[in-house]
Tab-separated table of C-alpha atoms in Angstrom:
chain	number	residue	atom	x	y	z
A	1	UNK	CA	-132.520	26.550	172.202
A	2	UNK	CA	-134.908	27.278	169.190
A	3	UNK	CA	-132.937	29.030	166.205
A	4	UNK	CA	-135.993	31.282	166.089
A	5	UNK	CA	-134.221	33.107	168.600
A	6	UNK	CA	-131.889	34.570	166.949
A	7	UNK	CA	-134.315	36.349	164.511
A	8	UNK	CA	-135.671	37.571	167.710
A	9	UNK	CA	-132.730	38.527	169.173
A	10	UNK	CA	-131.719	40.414	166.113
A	11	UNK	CA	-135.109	42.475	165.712
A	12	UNK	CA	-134.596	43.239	169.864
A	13	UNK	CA	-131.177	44.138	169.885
A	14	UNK	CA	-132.128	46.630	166.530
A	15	UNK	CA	-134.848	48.066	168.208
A	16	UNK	CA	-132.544	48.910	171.314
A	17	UNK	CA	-129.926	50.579	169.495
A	18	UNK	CA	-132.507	52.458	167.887
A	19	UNK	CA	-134.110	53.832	170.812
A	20	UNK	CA	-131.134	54.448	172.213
A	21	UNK	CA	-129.862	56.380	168.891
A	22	UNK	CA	-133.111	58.456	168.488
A	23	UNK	CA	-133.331	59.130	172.415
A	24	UNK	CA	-129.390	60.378	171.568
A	25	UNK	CA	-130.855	62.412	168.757
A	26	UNK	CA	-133.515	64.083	170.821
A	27	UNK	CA	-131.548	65.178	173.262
A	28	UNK	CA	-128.931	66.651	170.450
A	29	UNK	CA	-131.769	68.851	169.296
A	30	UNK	CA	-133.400	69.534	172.781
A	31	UNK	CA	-130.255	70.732	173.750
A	32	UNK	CA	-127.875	72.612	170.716
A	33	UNK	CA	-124.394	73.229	171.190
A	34	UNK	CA	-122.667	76.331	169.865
A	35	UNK	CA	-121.852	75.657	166.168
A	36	UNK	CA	-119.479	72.963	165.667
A	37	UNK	CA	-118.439	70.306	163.081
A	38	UNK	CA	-119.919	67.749	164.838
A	39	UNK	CA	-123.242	70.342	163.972
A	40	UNK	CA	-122.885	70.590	161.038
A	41	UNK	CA	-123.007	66.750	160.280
A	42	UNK	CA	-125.660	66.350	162.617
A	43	UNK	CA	-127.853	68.560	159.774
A	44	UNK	CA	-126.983	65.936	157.542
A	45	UNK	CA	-129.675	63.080	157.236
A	46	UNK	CA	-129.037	60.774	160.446
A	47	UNK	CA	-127.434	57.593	159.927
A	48	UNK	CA	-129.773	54.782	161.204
A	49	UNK	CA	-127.772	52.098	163.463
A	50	UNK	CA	-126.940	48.608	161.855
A	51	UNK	CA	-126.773	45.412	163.310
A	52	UNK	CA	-125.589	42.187	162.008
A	53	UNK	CA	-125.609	38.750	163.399
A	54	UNK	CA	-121.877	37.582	163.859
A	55	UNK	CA	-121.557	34.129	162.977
A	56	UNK	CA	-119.176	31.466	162.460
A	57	UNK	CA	-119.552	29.138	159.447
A	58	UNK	CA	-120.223	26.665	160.777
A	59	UNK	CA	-123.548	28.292	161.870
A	60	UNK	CA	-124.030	29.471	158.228
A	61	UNK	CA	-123.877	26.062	156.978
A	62	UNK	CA	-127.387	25.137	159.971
A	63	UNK	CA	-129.438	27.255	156.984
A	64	UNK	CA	-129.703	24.496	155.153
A	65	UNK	CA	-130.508	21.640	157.527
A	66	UNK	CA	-133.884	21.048	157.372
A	67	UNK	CA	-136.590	21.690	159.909
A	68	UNK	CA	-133.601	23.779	161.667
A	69	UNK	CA	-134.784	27.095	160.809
A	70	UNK	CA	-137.844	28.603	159.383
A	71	UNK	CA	-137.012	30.127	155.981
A	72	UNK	CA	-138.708	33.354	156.878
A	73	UNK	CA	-136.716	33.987	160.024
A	74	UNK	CA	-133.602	33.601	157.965
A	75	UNK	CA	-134.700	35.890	155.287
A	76	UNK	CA	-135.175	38.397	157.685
A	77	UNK	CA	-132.111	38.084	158.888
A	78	UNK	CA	-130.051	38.544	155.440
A	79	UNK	CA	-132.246	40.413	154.383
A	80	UNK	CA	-133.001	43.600	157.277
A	81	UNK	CA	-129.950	42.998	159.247
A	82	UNK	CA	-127.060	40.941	157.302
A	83	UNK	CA	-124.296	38.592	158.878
A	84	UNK	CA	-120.631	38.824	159.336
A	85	UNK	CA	-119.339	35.261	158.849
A	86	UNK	CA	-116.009	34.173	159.976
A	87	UNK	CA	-114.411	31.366	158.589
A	88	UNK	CA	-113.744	27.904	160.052
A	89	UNK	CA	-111.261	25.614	158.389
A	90	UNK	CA	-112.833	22.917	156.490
A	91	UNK	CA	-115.732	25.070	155.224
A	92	UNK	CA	-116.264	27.444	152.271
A	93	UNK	CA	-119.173	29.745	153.353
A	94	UNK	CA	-118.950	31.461	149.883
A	95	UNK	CA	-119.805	28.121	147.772
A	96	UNK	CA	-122.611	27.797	150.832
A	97	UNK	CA	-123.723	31.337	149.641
A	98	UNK	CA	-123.756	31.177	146.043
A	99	UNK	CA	-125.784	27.505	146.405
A	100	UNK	CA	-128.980	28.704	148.464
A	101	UNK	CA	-130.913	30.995	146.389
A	102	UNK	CA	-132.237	32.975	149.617
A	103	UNK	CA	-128.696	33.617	150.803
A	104	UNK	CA	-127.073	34.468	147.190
A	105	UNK	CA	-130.256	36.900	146.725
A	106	UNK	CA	-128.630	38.935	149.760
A	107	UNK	CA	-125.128	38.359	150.015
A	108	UNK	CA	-124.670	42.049	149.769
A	109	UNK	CA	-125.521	42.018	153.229
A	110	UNK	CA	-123.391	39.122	154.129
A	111	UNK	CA	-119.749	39.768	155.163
A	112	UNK	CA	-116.970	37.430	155.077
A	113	UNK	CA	-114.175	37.422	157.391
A	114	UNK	CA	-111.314	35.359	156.663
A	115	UNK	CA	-108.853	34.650	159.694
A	116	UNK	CA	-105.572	34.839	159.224
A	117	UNK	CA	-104.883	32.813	162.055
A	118	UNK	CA	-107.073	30.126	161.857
A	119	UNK	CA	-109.198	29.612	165.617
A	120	UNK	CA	-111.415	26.544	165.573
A	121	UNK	CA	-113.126	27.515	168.902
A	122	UNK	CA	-116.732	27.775	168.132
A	123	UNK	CA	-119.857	28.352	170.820
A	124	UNK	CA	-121.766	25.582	168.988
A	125	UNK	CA	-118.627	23.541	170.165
A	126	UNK	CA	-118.225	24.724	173.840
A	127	UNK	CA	-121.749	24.237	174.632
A	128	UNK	CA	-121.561	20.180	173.157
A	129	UNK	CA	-118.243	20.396	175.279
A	130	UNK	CA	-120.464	21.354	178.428
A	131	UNK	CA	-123.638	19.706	177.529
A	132	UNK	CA	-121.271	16.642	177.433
A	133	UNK	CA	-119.392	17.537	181.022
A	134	UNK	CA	-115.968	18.345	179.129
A	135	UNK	CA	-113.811	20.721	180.492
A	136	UNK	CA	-113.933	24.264	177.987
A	137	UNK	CA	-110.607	25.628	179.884
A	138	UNK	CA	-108.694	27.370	178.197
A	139	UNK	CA	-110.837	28.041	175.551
A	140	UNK	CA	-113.279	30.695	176.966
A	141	UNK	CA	-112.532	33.004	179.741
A	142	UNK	CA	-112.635	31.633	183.485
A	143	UNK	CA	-115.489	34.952	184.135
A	144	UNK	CA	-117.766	33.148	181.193
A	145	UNK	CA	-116.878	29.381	182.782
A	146	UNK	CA	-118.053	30.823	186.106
A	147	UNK	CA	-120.915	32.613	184.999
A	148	UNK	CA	-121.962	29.237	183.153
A	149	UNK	CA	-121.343	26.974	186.152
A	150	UNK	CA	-122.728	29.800	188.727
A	151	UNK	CA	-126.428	29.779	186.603
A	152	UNK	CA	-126.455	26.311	185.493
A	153	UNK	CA	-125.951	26.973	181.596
A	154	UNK	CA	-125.615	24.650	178.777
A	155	UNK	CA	-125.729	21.564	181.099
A	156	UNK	CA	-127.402	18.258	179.946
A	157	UNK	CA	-129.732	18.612	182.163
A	158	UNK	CA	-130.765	22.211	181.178
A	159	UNK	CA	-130.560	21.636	177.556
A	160	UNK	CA	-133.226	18.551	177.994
A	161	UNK	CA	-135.470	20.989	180.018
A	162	UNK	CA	-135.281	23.724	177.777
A	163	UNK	CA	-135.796	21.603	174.823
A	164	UNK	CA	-138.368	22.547	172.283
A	165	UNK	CA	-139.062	25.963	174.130
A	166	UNK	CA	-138.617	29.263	173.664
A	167	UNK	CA	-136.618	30.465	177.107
A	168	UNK	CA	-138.255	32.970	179.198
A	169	UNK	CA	-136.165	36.023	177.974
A	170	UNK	CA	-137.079	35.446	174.184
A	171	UNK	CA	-140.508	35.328	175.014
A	172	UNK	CA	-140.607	38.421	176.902
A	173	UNK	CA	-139.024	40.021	173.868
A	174	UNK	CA	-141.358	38.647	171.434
A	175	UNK	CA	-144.431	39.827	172.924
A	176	UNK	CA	-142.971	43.606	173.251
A	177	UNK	CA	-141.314	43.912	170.223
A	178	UNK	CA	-143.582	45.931	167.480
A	179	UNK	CA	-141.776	45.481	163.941
């Protein structure tokens, strides 16, 4: 799949929680409540909804390959939505940070988790694992293996079909997204 997605999937997943947080808001004031404290901080300016694109490092560390990702689609998403990074042994996503001048621009809006328990599992890893016909027991839940099998996902064969497209749900998105 084209990395361009997930600039795309960022600006469609903000513009859902958005609708869904003003269509909240509109009903708040088409129907008050007697007074309340909940009223009270709803007279307060609203809060808009944020959204952040969870990541592991590894994924962090694809900014910089080149031809990967289009340097405007990752500025937009440091830079209007952020990233929570967790850490993967082996990799120090703060050195990554403070080494590309895009990302050290807006690290404000990059968080860094550090595990305490150290999980290697990573989704760029189980979908190699599938792509390659390994077995990913274990590692995900048997619902998401089943799902996967059940709609042919992340298969050799669907990864060389797909390749170099944009998949039918992005492109749906991009055409009725207005930013």
């Amino acid at each position: 799949m084209d990395r361009d997605s997930e600039s795309i999937k960022c600006r469609h997943h903000y513009n859902e929680a958005l609708r869904a947080f003003q269509s909240k808001e509109f009903m708040r004031n088409k129907h008050p409540t007697e007074s309340s404290t909940e009223d009270s901080l709803s007279c307060q300016d609203p809060v808009l909804p944020e959204l952040k694109l969870l990541c592991g490092a590894d994924l962090l560390q694809t900014f910089k390959t080149p031809n990967l990702w289009k340097e405007e689609d990752i500025k937009e998403i440091v830079e209007k939505f952020g990233l929570v990074c967790i850490s993967r042994a082996g990799s120090d996503p703060s050195q990554f940070i403070q080494e590309s001048d895009l990302l050290s621009k807006f690290q404000h809006n990059i968080f860094l988790v550090r595990e305490w328990i150290q999980n290697e599992i990573s989704a760029t890893q189980i979908r190699s694992a599938l792509c390659r016909g390994l077995s990913v027991k274990y590692l995900i839940p048997d619902s998401v293996i089943a799902y996967i099998a059940q709609h042919n996902v992340y298969t050799a064969e669907s990864e060389r079909s797909n390749e170099g497209q944009l998949l039918q749900p992005f492109r749906l998105q991009n055409t009725t997204i207005n930013l």
